[in-house]
XYZ file of N, CA, C and O in Angstrom:
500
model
N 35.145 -8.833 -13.621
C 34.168 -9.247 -12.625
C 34.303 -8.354 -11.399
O 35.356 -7.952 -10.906
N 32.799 -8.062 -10.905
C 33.099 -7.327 -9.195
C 33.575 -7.865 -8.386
O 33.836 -9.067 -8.350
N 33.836 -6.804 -7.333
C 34.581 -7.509 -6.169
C 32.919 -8.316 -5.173
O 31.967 -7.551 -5.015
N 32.849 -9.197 -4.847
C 32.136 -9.483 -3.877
C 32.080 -8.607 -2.393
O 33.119 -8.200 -1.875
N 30.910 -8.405 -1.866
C 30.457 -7.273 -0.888
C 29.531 -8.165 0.075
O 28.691 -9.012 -0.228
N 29.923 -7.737 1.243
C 28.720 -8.158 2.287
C 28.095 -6.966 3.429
O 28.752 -6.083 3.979
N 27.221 -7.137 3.520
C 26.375 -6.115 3.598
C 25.212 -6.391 5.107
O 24.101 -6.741 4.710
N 25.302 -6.295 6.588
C 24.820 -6.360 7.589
C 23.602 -6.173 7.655
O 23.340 -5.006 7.365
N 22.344 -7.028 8.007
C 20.875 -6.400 8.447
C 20.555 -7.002 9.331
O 20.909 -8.179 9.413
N 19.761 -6.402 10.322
C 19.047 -7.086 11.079
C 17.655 -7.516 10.878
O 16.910 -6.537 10.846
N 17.111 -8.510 10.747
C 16.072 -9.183 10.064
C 14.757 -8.273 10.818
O 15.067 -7.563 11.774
N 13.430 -8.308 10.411
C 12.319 -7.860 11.348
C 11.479 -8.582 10.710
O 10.367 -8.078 10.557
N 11.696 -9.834 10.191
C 10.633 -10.708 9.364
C 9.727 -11.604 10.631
O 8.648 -12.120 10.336
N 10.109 -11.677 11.574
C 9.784 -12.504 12.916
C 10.518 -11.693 13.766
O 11.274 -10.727 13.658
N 9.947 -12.555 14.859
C 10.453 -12.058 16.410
C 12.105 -12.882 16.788
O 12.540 -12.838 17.939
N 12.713 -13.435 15.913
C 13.565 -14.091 16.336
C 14.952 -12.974 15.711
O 16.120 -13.348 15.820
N 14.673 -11.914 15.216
C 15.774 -11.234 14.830
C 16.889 -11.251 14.672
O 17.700 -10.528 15.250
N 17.142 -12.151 13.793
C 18.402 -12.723 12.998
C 19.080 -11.855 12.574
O 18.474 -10.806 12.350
N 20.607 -11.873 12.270
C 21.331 -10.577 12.048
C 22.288 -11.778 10.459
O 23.097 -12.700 10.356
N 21.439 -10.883 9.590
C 21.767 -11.172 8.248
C 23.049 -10.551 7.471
O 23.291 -9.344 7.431
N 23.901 -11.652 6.805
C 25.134 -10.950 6.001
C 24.467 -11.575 4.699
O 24.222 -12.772 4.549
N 24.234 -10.639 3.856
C 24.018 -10.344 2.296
C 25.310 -10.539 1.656
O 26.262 -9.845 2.011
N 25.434 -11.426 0.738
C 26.695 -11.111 0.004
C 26.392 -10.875 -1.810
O 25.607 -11.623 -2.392
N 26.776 -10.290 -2.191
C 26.162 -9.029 -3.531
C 27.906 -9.376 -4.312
O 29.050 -9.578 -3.903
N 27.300 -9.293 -5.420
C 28.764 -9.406 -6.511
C 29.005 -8.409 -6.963
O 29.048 -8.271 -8.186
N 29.200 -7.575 -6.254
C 29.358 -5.901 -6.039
C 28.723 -4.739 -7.261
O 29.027 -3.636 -7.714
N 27.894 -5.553 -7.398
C 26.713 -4.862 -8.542
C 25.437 -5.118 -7.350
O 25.028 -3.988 -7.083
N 24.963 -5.740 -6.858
C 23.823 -5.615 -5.868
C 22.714 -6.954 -6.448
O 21.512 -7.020 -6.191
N 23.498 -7.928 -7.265
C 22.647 -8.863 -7.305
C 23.470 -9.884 -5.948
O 24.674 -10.062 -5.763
N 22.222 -10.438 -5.127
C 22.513 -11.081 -4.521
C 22.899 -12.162 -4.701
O 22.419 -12.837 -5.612
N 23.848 -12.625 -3.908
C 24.641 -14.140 -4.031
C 24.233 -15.005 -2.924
O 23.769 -16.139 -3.038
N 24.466 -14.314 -1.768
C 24.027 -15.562 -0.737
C 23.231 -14.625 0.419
O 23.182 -13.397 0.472
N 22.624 -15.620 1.330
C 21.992 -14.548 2.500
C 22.760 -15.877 3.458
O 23.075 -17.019 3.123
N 22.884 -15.122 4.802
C 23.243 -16.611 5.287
C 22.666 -15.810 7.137
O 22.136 -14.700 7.092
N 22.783 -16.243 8.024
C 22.270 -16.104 9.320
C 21.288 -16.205 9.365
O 21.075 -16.145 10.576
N 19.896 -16.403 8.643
C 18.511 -16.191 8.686
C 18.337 -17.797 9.348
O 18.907 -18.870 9.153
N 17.329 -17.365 10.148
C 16.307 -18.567 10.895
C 15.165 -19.575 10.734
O 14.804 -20.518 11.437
N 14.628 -18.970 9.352
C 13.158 -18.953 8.706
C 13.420 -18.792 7.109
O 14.376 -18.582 6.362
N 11.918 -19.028 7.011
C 12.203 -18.918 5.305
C 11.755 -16.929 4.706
O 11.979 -16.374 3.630
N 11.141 -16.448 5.880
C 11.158 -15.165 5.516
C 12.878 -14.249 5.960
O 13.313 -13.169 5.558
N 13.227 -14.849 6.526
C 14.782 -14.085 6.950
C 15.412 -14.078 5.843
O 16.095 -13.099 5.540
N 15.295 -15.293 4.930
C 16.207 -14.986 3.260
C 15.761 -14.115 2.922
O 16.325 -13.023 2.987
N 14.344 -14.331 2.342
C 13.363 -13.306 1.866
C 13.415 -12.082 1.886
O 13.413 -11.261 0.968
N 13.493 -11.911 3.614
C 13.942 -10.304 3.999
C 15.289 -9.899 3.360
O 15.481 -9.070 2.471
N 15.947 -10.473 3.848
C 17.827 -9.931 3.496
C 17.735 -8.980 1.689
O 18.023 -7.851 1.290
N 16.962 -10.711 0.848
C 17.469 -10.224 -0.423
C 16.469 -9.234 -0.542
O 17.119 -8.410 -1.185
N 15.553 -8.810 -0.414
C 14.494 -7.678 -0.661
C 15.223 -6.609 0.068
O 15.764 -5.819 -0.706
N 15.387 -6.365 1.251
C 16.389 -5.584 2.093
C 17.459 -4.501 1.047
O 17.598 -3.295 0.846
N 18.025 -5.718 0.604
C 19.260 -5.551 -0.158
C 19.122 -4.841 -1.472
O 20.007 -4.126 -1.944
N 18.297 -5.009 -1.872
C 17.377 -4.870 -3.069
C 16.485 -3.938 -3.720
O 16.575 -3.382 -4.815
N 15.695 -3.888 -2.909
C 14.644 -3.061 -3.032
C 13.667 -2.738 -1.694
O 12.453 -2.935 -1.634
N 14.482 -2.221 -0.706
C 13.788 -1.873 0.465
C 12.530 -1.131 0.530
O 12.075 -0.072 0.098
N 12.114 -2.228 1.327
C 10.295 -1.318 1.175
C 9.901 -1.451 3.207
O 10.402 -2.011 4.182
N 9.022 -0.773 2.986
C 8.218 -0.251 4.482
C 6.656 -0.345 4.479
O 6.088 0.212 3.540
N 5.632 -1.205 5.743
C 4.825 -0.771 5.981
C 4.587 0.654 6.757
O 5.362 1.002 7.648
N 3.574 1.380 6.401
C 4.115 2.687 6.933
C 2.126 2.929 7.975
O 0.987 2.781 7.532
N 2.511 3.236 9.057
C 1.484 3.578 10.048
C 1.711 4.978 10.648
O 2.719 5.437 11.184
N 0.387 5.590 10.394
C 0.405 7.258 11.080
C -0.751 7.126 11.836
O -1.118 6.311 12.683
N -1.639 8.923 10.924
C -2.965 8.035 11.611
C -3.334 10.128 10.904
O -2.522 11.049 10.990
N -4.643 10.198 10.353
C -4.942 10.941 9.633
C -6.114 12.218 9.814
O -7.027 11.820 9.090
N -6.446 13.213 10.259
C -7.674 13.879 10.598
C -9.109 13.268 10.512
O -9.124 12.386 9.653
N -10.117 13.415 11.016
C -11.689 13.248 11.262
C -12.204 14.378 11.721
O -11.837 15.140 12.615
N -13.471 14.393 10.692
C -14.329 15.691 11.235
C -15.642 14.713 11.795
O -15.969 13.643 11.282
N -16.369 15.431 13.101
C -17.211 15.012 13.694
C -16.820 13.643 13.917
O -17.562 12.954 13.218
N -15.798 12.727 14.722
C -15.795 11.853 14.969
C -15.421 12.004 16.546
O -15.532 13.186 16.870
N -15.057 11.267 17.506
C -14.833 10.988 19.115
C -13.721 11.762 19.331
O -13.559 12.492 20.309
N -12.595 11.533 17.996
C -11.630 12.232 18.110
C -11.366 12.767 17.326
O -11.888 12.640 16.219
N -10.168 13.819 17.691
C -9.806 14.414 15.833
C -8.908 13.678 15.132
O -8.567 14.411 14.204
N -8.371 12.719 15.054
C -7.422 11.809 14.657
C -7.906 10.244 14.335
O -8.257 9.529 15.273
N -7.907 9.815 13.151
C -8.108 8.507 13.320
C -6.189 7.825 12.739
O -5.179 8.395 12.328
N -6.591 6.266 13.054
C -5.179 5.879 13.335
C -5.390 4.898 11.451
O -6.439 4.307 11.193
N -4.545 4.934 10.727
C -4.342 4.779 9.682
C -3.357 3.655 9.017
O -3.048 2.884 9.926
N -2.805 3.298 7.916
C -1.621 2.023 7.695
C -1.902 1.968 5.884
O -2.927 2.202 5.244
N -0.937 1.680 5.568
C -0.488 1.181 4.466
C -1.018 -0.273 4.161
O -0.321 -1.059 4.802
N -1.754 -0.778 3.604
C -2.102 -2.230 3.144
C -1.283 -2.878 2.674
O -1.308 -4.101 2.807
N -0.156 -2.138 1.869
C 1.234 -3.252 1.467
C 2.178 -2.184 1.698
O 1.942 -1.029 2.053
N 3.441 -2.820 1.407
C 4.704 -2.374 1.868
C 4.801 -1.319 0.478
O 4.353 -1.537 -0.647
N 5.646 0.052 1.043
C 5.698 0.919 -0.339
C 7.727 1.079 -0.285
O 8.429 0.720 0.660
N 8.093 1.554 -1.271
C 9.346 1.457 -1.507
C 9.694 2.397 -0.451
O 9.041 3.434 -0.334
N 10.988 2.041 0.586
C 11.673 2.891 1.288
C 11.735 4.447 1.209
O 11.394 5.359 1.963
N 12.312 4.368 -0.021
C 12.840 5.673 -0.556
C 11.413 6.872 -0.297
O 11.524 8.062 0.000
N 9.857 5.927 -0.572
C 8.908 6.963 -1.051
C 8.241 7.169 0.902
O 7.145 7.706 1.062
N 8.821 6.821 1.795
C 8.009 7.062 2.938
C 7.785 8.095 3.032
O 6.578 8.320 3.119
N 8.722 9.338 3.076
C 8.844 10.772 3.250
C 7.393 11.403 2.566
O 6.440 11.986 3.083
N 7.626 11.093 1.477
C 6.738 11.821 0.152
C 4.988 11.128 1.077
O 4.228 11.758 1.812
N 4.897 9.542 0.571
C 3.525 9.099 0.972
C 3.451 10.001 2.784
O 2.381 10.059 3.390
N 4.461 10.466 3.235
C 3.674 10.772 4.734
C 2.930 12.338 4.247
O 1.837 12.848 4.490
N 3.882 12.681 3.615
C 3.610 13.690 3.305
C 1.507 14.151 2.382
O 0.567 14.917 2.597
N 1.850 13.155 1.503
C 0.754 13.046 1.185
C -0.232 12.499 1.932
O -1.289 12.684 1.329
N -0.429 11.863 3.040
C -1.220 11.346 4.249
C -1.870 12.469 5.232
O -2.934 12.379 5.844
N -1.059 13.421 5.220
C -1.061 14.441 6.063
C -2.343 15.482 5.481
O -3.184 16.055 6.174
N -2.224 15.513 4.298
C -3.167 16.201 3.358
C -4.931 15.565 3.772
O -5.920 16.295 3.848
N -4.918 13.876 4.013
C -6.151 13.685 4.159
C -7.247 14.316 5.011
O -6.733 14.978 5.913
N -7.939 14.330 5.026
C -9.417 14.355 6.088
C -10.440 13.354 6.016
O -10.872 13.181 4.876
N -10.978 12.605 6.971
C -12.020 11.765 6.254
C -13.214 12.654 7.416
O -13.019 13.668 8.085
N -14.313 11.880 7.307
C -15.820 12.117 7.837
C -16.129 10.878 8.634
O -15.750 9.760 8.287
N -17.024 11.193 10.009
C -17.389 9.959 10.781
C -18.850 10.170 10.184
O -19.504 11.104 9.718
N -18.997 8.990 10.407
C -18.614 7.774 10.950
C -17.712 6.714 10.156
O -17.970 6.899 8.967
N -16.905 5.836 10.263
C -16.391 5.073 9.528
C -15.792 3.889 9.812
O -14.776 4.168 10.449
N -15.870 2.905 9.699
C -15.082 1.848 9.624
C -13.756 1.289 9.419
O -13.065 1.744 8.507
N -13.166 0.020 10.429
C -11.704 -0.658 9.899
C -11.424 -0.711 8.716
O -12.461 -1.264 8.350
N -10.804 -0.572 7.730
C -10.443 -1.285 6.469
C -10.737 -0.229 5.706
O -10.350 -0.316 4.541
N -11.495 1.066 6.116
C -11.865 1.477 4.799
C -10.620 2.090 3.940
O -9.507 2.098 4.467
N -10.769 2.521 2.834
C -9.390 2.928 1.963
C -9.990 4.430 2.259
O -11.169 4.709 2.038
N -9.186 5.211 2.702
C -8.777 6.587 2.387
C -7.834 7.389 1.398
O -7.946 8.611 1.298
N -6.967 6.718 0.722
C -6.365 6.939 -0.195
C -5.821 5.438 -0.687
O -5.028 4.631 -0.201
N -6.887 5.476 -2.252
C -6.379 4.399 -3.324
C -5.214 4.582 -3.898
O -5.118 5.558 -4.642
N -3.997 3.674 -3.698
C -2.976 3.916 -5.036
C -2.478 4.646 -4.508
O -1.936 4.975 -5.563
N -1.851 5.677 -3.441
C -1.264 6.257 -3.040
C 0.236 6.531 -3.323
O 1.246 6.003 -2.860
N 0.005 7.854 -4.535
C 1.354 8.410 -4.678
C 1.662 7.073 -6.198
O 2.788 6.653 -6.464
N 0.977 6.845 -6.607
C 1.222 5.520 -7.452
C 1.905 4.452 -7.266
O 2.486 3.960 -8.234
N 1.988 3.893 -6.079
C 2.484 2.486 -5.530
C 2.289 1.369 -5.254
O 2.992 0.516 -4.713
N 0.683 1.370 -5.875
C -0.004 0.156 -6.258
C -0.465 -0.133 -4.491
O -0.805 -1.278 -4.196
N -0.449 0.952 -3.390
C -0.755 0.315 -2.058
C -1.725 1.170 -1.268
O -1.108 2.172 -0.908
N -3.113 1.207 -0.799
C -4.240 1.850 -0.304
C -3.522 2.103 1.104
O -2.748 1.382 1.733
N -4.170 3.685 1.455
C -4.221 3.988 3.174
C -5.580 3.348 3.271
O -6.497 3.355 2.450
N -5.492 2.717 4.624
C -6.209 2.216 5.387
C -7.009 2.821 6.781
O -6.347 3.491 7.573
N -8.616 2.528 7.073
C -8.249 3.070 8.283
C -7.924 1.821 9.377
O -7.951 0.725 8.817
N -7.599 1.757 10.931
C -7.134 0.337 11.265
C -8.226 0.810 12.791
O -7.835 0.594 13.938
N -9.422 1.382 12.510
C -10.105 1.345 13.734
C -11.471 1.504 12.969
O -11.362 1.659 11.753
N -12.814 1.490 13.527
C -13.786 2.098 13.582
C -13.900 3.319 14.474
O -13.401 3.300 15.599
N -14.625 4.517 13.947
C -14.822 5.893 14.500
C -16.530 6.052 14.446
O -17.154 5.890 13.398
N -17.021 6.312 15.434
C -18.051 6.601 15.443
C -18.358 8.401 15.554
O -17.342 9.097 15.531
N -19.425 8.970 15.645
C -19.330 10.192 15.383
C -20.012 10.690 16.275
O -21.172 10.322 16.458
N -19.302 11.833 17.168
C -19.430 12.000 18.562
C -20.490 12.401 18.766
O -20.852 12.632 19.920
Protein backbone atom coordinates (compact mmCIF):
# COMPACT_ATOMS: atom_id res chain seq x y z
CA UNK A 1 0.00 0.00 0.00
CA UNK A 2 1.10 3.88 -0.60
CA UNK A 3 2.24 6.08 1.68
CA UNK A 4 -0.60 8.69 2.20
CA UNK A 5 0.27 12.44 0.84
CA UNK A 6 -1.20 15.80 1.48
CA UNK A 7 -1.06 18.22 -0.87
CA UNK A 8 -1.85 22.38 -0.20
CA UNK A 9 -4.37 24.57 -2.47
CA UNK A 10 -5.81 27.51 -2.23
CA UNK A 11 -9.43 27.25 -3.27
CA UNK A 12 -10.76 30.01 -6.12
CA UNK A 13 -14.20 28.27 -6.20
CA UNK A 14 -15.73 31.50 -4.25
CA UNK A 15 -14.60 34.54 -2.72
CA UNK A 16 -14.10 32.98 0.62
CA UNK A 17 -10.67 31.34 -0.31
CA UNK A 18 -10.25 28.45 1.67
CA UNK A 19 -6.83 26.93 1.89
CA UNK A 20 -7.38 23.18 1.08
CA UNK A 21 -5.25 19.96 2.31
CA UNK A 22 -5.91 17.08 -0.26
CA UNK A 23 -4.97 13.89 1.12
CA UNK A 24 -4.13 11.23 -1.94
CA UNK A 25 -3.02 7.50 -1.12
CA UNK A 26 0.05 8.37 -2.77
CA UNK A 27 -1.16 7.22 -6.17
CA UNK A 28 -3.34 10.56 -6.58
CA UNK A 29 -6.69 9.06 -5.86
CA UNK A 30 -8.15 11.25 -3.45
CA UNK A 31 -9.00 10.37 0.10
CA UNK A 32 -10.13 13.34 1.88
CA UNK A 33 -10.36 17.22 1.14
CA UNK A 34 -10.80 18.94 4.37
CA UNK A 35 -10.64 23.07 4.97
CA UNK A 36 -13.23 23.82 2.27
CA UNK A 37 -16.22 26.19 3.17
CA UNK A 38 -18.80 25.24 0.46
CA UNK A 39 -19.75 22.48 -1.52
CA UNK A 40 -17.60 23.74 -4.52
CA UNK A 41 -14.27 23.95 -2.23
CA UNK A 42 -14.39 19.90 -2.15
CA UNK A 43 -15.14 19.95 -5.65
CA UNK A 44 -12.29 22.25 -6.34
CA UNK A 45 -9.52 20.47 -4.18
CA UNK A 46 -10.38 16.96 -5.76
CA UNK A 47 -10.44 18.28 -9.46
CA UNK A 48 -7.35 20.51 -8.45
CA UNK A 49 -5.68 17.43 -7.44
CA UNK A 50 -6.70 15.56 -10.26
CA UNK A 51 -7.13 16.91 -13.21
CA UNK A 52 -6.44 20.64 -13.18
CA UNK A 53 -8.23 22.64 -15.58
CA UNK A 54 -8.45 26.61 -16.36
CA UNK A 55 -10.90 29.10 -17.71
CA UNK A 56 -8.67 30.86 -20.01
CA UNK A 57 -9.40 34.82 -21.12
CA UNK A 58 -7.24 36.83 -23.77
CA UNK A 59 -8.81 38.67 -26.31
CA UNK A 60 -8.13 38.11 -30.24
CA UNK A 61 -7.61 40.51 -33.55
CA UNK A 62 -10.64 42.44 -35.57
CA UNK A 63 -10.54 43.81 -38.89
CA UNK A 64 -12.67 46.97 -39.43
CA UNK A 65 -13.98 47.04 -35.98
CA UNK A 66 -13.57 50.33 -33.17
CA UNK A 67 -10.65 48.50 -32.22
CA UNK A 68 -8.06 46.16 -33.28
CA UNK A 69 -8.57 43.75 -30.49
CA UNK A 70 -11.64 42.16 -29.37
CA UNK A 71 -11.69 40.64 -25.74
CA UNK A 72 -12.35 36.79 -25.91
CA UNK A 73 -12.84 33.49 -23.11
CA UNK A 74 -13.07 29.97 -23.08
CA UNK A 75 -16.81 28.71 -22.50
CA UNK A 76 -15.57 25.79 -20.28
CA UNK A 77 -12.61 25.08 -18.37
CA UNK A 78 -9.72 23.32 -20.66
CA UNK A 79 -7.05 21.04 -19.02
CA UNK A 80 -4.16 23.03 -17.30
CA UNK A 81 -1.51 21.44 -19.00
CA UNK A 82 -3.16 22.63 -22.64
CA UNK A 83 -3.26 26.63 -21.75
CA UNK A 84 0.10 27.30 -23.43
CA UNK A 85 -0.81 25.41 -26.70
CA UNK A 86 -4.87 26.81 -26.80
CA UNK A 87 -3.13 30.51 -26.30
CA UNK A 88 -1.13 29.76 -28.75
CA UNK A 89 -3.70 28.73 -31.07
CA UNK A 90 -5.95 31.92 -30.11
CA UNK A 91 -3.33 34.10 -31.27
CA UNK A 92 -3.67 32.70 -34.84
CA UNK A 93 -7.43 34.04 -34.92
CA UNK A 94 -8.86 37.09 -36.78
CA UNK A 95 -12.49 37.70 -36.80
CA UNK A 96 -14.54 40.57 -38.94
CA UNK A 97 -16.88 43.43 -37.47
CA UNK A 98 -19.30 43.62 -36.83
CA UNK A 99 -20.02 41.02 -34.19
CA UNK A 100 -21.57 40.04 -31.23
CA UNK A 101 -21.21 38.62 -27.28
CA UNK A 102 -21.21 34.91 -27.37
CA UNK A 103 -20.25 34.40 -30.73
CA UNK A 104 -17.83 31.19 -31.10
CA UNK A 105 -14.65 32.04 -32.85
CA UNK A 106 -13.07 28.88 -32.47
CA UNK A 107 -15.31 25.55 -32.09
CA UNK A 108 -13.63 22.68 -30.18
CA UNK A 109 -10.55 24.32 -29.75
CA UNK A 110 -7.39 22.29 -30.01
CA UNK A 111 -9.93 19.26 -29.34
CA UNK A 112 -11.18 20.00 -25.82
CA UNK A 113 -14.63 19.80 -26.28
CA UNK A 114 -14.57 23.94 -25.25
CA UNK A 115 -15.51 27.08 -27.87
CA UNK A 116 -13.54 30.65 -27.86
CA UNK A 117 -15.93 33.06 -27.20
CA UNK A 118 -16.33 36.59 -27.97
CA UNK A 119 -17.34 38.42 -24.33
CA UNK A 120 -18.27 41.93 -25.99
CA UNK A 121 -20.13 43.25 -28.98
CA UNK A 122 -17.86 45.16 -31.73
CA UNK A 123 -19.35 47.31 -33.96
CA UNK A 124 -17.50 48.38 -37.12
CA UNK A 125 -15.88 51.66 -37.10
Amino acid sequence: MSEAHITHYLCIGCPLGCRLEVEDNGADDVVKVRGWGCKKGRAYGEEEHTDPRRVMATSVRIRGGRWGRIPVKTSGSIPKAMVREVAYAVRAIEVEAPIKIGTVVAANILGTGVDVITTRDMERA
